Coordinates of C-alpha atoms and ligand atoms in Angstrom, one line a residue:
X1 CA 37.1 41.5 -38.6
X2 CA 35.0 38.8 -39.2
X3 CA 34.1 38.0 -36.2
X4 CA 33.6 41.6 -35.4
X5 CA 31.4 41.5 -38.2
X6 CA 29.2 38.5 -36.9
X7 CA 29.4 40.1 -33.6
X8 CA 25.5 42.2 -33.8
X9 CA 24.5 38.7 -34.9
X10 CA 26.2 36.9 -31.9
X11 CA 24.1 39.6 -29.6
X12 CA 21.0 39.3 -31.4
X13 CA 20.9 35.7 -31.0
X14 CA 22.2 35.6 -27.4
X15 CA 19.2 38.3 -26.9
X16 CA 16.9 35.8 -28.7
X17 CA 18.5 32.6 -26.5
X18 CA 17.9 35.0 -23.4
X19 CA 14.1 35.2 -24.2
X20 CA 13.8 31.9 -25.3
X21 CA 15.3 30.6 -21.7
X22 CA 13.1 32.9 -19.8
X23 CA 9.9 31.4 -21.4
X24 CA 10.9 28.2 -21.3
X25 CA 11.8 28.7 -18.0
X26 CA 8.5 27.6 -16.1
X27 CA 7.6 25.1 -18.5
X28 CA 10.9 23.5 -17.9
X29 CA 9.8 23.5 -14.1
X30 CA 6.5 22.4 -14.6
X31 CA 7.9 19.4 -17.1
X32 CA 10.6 18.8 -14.3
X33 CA 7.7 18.6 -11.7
X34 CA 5.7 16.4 -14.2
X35 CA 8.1 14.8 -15.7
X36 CA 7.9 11.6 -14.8
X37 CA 7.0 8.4 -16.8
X38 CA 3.8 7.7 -14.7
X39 CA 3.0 5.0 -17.1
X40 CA 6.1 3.2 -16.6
X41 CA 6.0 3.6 -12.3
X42 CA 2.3 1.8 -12.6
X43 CA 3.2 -1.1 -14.4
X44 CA 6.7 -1.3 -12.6
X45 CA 4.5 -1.0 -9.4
X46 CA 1.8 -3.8 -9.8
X47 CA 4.9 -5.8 -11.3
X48 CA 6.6 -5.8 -7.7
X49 CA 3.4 -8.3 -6.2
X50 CA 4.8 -10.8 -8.4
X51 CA 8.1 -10.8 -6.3
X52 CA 6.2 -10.9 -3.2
X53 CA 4.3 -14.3 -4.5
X54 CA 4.4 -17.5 -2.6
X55 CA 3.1 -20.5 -3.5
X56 CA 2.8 -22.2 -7.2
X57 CA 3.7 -19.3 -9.7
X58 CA 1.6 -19.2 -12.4
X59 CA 3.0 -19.7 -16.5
X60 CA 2.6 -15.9 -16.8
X61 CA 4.4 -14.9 -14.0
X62 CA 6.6 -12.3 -15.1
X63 CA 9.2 -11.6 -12.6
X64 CA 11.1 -15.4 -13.7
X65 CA 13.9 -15.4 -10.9
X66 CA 11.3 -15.9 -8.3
X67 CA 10.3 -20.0 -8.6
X68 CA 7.9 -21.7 -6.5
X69 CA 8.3 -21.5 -2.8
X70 CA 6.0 -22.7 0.6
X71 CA 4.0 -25.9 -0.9
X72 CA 3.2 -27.3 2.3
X73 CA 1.8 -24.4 3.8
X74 CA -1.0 -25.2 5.9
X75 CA -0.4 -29.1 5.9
X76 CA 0.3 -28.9 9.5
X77 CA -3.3 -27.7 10.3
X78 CA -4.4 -30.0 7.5
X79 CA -5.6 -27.2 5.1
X80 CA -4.2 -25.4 2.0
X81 CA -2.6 -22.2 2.6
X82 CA -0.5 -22.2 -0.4
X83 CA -0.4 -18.8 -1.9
X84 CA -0.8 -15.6 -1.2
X85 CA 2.2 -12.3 -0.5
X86 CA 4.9 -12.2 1.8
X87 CA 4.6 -9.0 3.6
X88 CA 7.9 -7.5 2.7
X89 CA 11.6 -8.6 2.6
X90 CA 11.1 -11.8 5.0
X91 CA 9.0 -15.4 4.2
X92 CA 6.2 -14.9 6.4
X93 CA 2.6 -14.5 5.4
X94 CA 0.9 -11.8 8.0
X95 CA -2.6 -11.9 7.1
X96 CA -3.3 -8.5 8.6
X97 CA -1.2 -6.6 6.0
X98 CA -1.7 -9.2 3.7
X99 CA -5.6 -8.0 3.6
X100 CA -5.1 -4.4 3.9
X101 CA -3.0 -4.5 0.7
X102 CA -5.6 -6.7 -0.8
X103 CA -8.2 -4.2 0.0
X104 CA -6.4 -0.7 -0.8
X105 CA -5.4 -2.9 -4.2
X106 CA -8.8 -3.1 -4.6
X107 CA -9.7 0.6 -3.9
X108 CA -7.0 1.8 -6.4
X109 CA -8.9 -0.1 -9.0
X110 CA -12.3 0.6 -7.6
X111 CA -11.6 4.9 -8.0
X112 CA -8.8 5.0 -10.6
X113 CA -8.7 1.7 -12.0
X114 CA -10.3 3.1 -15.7
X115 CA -6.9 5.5 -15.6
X116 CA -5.0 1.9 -16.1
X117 CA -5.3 1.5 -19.7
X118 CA -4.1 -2.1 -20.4
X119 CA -2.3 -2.2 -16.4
X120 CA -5.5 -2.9 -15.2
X121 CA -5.6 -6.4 -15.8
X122 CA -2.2 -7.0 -14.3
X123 CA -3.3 -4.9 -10.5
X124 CA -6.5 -7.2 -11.1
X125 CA -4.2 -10.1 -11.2
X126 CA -2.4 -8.9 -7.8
X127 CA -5.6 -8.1 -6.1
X128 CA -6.6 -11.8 -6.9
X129 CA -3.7 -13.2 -5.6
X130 CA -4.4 -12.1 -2.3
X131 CA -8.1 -12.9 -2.3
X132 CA -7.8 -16.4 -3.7
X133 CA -5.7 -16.5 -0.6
X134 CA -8.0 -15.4 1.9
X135 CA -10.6 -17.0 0.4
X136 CA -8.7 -20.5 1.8
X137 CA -7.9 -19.2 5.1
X138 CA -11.8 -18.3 5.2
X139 CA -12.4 -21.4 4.3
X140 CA -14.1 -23.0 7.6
X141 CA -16.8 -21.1 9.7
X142 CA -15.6 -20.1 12.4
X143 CA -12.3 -19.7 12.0
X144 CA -9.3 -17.3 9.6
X145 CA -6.1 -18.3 9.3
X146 CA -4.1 -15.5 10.2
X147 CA -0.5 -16.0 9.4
X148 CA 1.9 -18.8 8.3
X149 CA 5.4 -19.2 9.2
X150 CA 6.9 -18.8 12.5
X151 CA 8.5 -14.9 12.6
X152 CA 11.3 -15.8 15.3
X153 CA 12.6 -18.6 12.6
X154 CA 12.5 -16.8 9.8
X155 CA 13.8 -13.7 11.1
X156 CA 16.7 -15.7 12.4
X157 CA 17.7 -16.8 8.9
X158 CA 18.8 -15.4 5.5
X159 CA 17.1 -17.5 3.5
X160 CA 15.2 -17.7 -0.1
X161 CA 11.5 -18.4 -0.2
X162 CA 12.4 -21.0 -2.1
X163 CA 14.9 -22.8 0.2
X164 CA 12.6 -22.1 3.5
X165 CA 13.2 -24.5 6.1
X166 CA 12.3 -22.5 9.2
X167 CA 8.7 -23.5 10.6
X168 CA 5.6 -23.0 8.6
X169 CA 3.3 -23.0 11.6
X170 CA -0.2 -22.0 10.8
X171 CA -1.7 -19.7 13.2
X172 CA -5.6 -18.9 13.4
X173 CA -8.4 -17.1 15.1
X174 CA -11.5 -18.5 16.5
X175 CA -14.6 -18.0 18.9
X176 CA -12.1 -18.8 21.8
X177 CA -9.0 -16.7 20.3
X178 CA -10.7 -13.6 18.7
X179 CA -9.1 -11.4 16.6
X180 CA -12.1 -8.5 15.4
X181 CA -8.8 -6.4 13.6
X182 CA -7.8 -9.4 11.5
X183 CA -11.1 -10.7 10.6
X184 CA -12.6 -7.5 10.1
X185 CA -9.7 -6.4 7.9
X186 CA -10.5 -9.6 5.6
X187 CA -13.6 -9.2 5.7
X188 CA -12.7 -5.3 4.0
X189 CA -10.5 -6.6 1.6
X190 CA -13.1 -9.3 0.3
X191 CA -16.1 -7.3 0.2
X192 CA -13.6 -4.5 -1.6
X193 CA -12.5 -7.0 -3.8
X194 CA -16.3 -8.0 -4.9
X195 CA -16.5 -5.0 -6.4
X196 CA -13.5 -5.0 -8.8
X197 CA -14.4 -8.5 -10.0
X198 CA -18.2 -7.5 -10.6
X199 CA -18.1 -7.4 -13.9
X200 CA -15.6 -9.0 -14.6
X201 CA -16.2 -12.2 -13.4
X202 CA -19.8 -12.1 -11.5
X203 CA -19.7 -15.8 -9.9
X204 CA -16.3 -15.3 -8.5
X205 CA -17.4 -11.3 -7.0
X206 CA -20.5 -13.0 -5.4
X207 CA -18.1 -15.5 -3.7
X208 CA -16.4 -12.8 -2.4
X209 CA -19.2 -11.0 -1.0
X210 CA -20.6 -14.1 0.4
X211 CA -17.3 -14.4 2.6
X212 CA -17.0 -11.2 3.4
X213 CA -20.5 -11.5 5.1
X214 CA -19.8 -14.0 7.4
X215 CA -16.2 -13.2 8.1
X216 CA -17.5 -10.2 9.1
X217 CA -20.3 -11.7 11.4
X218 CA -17.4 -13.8 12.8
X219 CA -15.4 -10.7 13.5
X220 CA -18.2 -8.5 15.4
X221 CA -19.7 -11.3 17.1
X222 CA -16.1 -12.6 19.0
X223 CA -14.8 -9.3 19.8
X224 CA -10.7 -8.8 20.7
X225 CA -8.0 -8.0 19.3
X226 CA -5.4 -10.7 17.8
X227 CA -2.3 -9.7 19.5
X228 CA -3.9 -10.6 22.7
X229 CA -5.0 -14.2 21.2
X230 CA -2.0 -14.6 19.4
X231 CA 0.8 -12.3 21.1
X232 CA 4.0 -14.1 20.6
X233 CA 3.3 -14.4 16.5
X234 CA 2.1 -11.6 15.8
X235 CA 4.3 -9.5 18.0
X236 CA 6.0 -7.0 18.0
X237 CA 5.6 -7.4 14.0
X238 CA 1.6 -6.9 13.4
X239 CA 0.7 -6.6 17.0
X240 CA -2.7 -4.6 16.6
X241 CA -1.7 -1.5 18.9
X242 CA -4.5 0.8 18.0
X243 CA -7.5 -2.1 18.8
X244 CA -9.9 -3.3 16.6
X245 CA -12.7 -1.0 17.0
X246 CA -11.8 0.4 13.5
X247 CA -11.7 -2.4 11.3
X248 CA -14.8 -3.4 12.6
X249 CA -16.2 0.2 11.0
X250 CA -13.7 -0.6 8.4
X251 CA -15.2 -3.7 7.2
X252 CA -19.0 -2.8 7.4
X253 CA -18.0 0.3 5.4
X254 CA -16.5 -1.5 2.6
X255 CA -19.6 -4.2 3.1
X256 CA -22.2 -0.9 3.0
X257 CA -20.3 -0.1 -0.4
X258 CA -20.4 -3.5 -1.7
X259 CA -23.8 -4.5 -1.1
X260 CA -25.6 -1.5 -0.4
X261 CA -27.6 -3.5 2.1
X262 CA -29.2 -1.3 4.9
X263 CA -28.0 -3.3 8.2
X264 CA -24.3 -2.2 7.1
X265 CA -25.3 1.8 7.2
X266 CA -27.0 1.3 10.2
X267 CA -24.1 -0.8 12.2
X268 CA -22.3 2.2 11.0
X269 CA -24.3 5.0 12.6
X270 CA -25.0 2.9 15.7
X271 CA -21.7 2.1 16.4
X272 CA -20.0 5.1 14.8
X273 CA -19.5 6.5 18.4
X274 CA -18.8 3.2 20.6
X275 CA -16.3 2.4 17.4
X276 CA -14.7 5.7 17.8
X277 CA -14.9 6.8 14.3
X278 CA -13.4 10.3 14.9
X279 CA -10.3 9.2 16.8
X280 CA -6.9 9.8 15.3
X281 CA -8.4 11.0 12.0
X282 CA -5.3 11.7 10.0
X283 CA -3.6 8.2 10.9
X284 CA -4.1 5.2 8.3
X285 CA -2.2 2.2 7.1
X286 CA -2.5 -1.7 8.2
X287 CA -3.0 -0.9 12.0
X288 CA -4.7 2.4 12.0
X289 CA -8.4 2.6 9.1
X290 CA -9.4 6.0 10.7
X291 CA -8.6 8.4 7.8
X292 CA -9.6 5.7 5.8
X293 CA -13.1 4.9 7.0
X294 CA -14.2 8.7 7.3
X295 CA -12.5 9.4 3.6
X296 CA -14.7 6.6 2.1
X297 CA -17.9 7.4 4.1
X298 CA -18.1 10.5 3.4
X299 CA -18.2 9.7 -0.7
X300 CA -21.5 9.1 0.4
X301 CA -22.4 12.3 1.8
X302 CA -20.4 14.4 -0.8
X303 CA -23.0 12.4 -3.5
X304 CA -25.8 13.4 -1.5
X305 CA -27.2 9.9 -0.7
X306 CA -26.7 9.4 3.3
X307 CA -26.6 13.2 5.6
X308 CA -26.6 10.4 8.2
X309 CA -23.1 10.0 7.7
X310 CA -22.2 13.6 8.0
X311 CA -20.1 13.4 11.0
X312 CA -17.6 10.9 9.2
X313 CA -17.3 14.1 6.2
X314 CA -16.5 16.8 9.2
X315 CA -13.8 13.8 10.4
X316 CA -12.8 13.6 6.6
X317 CA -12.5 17.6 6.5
X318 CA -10.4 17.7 9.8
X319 CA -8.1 14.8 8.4
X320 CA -7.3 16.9 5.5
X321 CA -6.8 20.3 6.9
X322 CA -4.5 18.7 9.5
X323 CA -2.2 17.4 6.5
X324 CA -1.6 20.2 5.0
X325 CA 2.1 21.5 4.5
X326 CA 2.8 24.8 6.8
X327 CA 0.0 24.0 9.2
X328 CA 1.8 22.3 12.3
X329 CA 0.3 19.0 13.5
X330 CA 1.7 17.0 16.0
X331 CA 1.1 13.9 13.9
X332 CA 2.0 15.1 10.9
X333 CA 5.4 16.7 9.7
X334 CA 7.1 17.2 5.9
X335 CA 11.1 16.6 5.8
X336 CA 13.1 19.4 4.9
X337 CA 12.7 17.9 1.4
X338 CA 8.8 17.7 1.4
X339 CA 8.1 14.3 2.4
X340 CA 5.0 13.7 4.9
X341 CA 7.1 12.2 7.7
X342 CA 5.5 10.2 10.5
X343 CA 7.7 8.3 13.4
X344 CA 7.9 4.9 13.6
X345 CA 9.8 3.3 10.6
X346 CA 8.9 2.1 7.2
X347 CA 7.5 5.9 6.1
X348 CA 6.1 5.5 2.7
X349 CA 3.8 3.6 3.6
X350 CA 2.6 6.9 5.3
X351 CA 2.9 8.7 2.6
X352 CA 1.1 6.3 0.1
X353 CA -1.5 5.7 2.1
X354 CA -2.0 9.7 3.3
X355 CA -1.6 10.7 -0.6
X356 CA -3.9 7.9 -2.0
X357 CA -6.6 10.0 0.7
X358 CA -5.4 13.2 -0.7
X359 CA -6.4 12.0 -4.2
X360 CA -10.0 10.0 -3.7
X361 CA -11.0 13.0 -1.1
X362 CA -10.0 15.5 -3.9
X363 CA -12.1 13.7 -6.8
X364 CA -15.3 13.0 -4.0
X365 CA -14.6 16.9 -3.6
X366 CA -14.9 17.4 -7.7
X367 CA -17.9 16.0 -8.3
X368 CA -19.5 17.7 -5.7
X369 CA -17.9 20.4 -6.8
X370 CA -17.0 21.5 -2.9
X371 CA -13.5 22.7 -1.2
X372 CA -12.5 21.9 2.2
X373 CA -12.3 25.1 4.5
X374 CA -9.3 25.1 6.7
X375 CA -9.5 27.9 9.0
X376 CA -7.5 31.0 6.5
X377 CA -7.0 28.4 4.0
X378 CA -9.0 26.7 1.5
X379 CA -8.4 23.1 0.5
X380 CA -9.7 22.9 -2.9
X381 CA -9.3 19.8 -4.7
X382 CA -6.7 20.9 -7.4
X383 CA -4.4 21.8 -4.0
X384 CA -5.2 18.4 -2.9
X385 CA -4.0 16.7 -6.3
X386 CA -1.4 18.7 -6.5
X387 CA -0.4 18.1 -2.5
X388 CA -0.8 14.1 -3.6
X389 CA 1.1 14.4 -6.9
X390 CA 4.5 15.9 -4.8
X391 CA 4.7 12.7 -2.6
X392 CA 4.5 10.9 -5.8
X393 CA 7.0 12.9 -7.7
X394 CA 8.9 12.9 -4.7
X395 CA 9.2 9.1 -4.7
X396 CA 10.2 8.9 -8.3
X397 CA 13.2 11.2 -7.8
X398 CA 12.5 14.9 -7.1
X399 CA 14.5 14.7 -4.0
X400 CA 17.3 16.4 -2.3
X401 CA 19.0 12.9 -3.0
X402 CA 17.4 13.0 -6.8
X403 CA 16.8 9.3 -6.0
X404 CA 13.8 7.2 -7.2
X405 CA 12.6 5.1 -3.8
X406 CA 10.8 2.8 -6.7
X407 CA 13.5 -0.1 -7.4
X408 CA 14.4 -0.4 -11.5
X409 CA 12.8 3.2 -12.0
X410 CA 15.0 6.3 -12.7
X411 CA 19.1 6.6 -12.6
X412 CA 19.2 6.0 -9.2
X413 CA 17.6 3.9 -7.3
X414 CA 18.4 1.6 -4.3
X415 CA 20.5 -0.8 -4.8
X416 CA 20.4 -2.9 -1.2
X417 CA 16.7 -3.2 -0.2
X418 CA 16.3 -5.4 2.7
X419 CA 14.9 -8.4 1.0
X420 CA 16.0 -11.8 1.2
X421 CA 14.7 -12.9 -2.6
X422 CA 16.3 -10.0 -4.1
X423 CA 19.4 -10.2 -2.2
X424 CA 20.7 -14.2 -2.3
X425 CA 21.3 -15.3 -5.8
X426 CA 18.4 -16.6 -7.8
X427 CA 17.6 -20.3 -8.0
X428 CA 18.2 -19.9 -11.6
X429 CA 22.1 -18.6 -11.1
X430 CA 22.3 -21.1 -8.1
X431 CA 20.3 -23.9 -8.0
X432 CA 21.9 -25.3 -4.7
X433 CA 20.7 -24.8 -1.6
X434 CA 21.7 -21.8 0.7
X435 CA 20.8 -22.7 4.0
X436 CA 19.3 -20.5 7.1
X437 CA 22.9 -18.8 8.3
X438 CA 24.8 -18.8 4.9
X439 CA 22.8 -16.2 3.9
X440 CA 24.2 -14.4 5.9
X441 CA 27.3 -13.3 3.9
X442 CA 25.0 -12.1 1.5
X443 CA 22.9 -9.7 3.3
X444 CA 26.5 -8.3 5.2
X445 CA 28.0 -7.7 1.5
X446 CA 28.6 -4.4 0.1
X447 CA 27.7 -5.6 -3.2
X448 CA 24.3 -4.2 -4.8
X449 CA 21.4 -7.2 -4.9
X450 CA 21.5 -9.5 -7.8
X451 CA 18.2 -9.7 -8.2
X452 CA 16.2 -6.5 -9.1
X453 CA 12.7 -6.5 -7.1
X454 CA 11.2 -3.9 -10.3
X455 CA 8.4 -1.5 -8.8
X456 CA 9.3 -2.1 -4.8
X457 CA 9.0 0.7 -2.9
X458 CA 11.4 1.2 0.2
X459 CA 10.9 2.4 3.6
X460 CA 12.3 5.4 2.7
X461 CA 14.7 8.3 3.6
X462 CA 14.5 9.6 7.6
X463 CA 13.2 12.6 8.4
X464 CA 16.0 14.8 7.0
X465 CA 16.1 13.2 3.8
X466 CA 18.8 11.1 4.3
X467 CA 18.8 7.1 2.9
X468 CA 21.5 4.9 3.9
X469 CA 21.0 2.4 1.2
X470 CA 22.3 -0.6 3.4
X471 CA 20.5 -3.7 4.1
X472 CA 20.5 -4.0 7.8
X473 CA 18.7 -0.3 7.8
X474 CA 15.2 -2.0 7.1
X475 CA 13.5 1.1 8.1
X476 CA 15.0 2.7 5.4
X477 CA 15.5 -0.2 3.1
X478 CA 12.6 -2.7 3.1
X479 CA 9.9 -2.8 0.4
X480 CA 6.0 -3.9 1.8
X481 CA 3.2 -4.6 -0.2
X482 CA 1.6 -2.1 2.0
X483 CA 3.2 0.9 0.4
X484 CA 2.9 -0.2 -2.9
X485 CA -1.1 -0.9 -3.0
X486 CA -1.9 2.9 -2.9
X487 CA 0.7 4.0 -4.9
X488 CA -1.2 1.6 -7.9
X489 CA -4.1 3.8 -7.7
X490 CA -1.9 7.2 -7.4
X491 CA 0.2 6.2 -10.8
X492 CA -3.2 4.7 -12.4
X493 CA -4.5 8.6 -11.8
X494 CA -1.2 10.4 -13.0
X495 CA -0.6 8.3 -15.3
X496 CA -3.8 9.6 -17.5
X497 CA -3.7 12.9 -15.9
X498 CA -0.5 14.4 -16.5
Ligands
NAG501 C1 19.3 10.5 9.0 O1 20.3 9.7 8.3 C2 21.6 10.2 8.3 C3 22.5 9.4 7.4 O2 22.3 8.0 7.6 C4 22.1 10.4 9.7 O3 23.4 11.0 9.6 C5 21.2 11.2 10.5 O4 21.6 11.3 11.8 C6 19.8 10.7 10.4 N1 18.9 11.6 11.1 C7 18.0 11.3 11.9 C8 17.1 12.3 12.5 O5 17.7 10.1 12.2

């Protein structure tokens, strides 16, 4: 009888529970969908370059079971080339990446950089490593220094940076052995770079600027590519596939930006067509600046300073209709999942660098208060946040596999990146050293790395969402600098926006 009697009760609050469930319904989606500590993926994602650090670490360096590592670098060419990243999961410094991060590192800060709170000093910190680096492999006339280490050594050993014994040779560029991708790429990432150290330390931005002058000069005036110069070092790693006719647009771009000086806007619309500026337009990353270049001309055009440059907004336009889900583009597919998918290995870097794009294009949009047409639909800059914000959230977890690709964020996260720091034990836990094949055992073992890279960001899952989580898949499995400097701006944004 009593529980007859509580019965109407029971009903009346399951109707109530009912109701309550069916409103909180969509906010539970849209808190799922948004649910993610952006805060804590931006700090964990600038804290990653300080894994990737060679050289003399610094007392602040955070990440403590890296210890110093490549001292000599350089000595064989008599210069200094301490410093600097390691591109990914192996000990070589490729300076072609190496300056792209440094310069999409400096764009993160440049458009979202005051979305940082207190993280800003720490990507300020990263984007200095890099260009304290270039700035010594600037350091003659004349000539960059392009990589250091010899790739066929160290890709035939397992070893930590700190135990490297595989050859350090120092490779460069000169008026005999051009390399206008290479150059012009540093010559981006130092005049990028000036800007986010303008206020903030005015001697040091002016040094940059200076550099990034003549390392440009150097890079138009000895035209080639640097696979050609340097084939069997850079190759197949960084071989420059897609020629250097973009970073030469590239780097006067980001010099136009920097200094505002007229001779940059006007090698940009003379050479705009020689240079090839609407080719490929929705391809960008290290190789490829074409969605790049016409995305951060067009800023121009969008504030109504430069019609000039209108052709690089209609290339800008195209890039972004072409990328969105449900239109079919050859380039350009979305796993069954949702993740922008492009062939060819190592995919988040696609999708951080597309997505970053998605987001600056989408705020140029705002304040001119425009939309992109695309044929029956209309790209309007909330779609394109929102388009930019599901790569993001899909990388943090809401996936088919509800796996974060960012190492030390969420439940689940890989365990076995393909990195050789990460994977041997630390110096700390063994300070003997493990020489070029004993590693070996370490990267074949089932056993998850002892040494958590926080904030790396894998290659990613394949095209049907699938991730192997196993160190020899280094597609799948390797973190690069390259797919983390976007994703600093992309968290600085969400991180202050949702
Ligand atoms: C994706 O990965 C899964 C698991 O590793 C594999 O079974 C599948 O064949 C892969 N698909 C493609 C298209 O590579």
């Amino acid at each position: 009888m009593a529980r007859n009697a509580q019965l109407p009760l029971s009903l009346s609050a399951l109707r109530i529970l009912a109701v309550l469930l069916l409103l909180l319904h969509p906010l539970r989606r849209v808190s799922g969908a948004g649910g993610h500590d952006y805060r804590d993926a931006l700090r964990k994602s600038i804290l990653f370059f300080e894994g990737q650090r060679s050289g003399k670490l610094p007392p602040d360096q955070r990440l403590r079971w890296r210890r110093d590592s490549a001292l000599r670098d350089g000595a064989t060419a008599g210069v200094d080339l301490t410093g600097g990243y390691y591109d990914a999961g192996d000990n070589i410094k490729f300076g072609f990446p190496m300056a792209f991060t440094a310069t999409m590192l400096s764009w993160s800060i440049i458009d979202f950089g005051r979305s940082m709170g207190p993280e800003v000093r720490n990507a300020v910190k990263a984007v200095r490593w890099a260009t304290d680096y270039l700035l010594k492999a600037t350091a003659i006339p004349g000539v960059v220094f392009v990589q250091v280490g010899d790739p066929l050594s160290d890709h035939n050993c397992w070893e930590r940076p700190e135990d490297m014994d595989t050859l350090r040779t120092a490779y460069k560029i000169d008026g005999a052995h051009p390399g206008s991708d290479v150059a012009g790429e540093t010559a981006a990432a130092l005049a990028a770079a000036s800007i986010v150290f303008r206020s903030r330390d005015p001697a040091y931005s002016r040094m940059l600027l200076n550099r990034a002058v003549r390392v440009f000069q150097f890079a138009d005036r000895y035209r080639g590519a640097y696979s050609n110069s340097l084939h069997r070092a850079v190759c197949p790693f960084y071989c420059d596939v897609n020629g250097y006719q973009d970073e030469l647009l590239w780097g006067a771009a980001w010099l136009h930006k920097a200094s505002r000086r007229r001779q940059y806007r006007e090698y940009i619309v003379r050479n705009e067509v020689v240079l090839r500026a609407g080719d490929t337009i929705n391809e960008f990353g290290w190789d490829n600046k074409h969605a790049g270049i016409n995305v951060l001309v067009s800023k121009e055009v969008l504030m109504g300073r430069a019609e000039y440059f209108e052709s690089f907004k209609q290339n800008a336009d195209g890039f972004i209709c072409s990328i969105l889900p449900g239109i079919s583009h050859p380039q350009v597919q979305y796993s069954p999942g949702g993740l922008i998918f492009k062939a060819g290995g190592s995919n988040m870097q696609h999708v951080t660098s597309l997505s970053f794009l998605l987001l600056a294009y989408s705020n140029y949009l705002s304040h001119a208060n425009k939309v992109v047409p695309c044929g029956e639909t209309t790209a309007t800059p909330a779609l394109l946040k929102r388009l930019a914000k599901r790569q993001v959230d899909y990388i943090l977890g809401d996936n088919p596999l509800g796996m974060s690709y960012m190492v030390g964020y969420g439940a689940r996260y890989p365990q076995r990146i393909h990195h050789r720091a990460s994977s041997l034990p630390s110096v700390g836990a063994h300070p003997a050293h493990i020489g070029c094949k004993a590693g070996s055992r370490y990267f074949l073992s089932p056993n998850p790395n002892p040494n958590v890279l926080v904030g790396a960001v894998v290659g990613g899952p394949n095209v049907t969402d699938a991730f192997p989580d196993s160190r020899p898949y280094f597609q799948e499995s390797e973190p690069t600098t390259y797919i983390n400097a976007p994703l600093v701006g992309l968290l600085g944004f969400f991180s202050a926006h949702y």
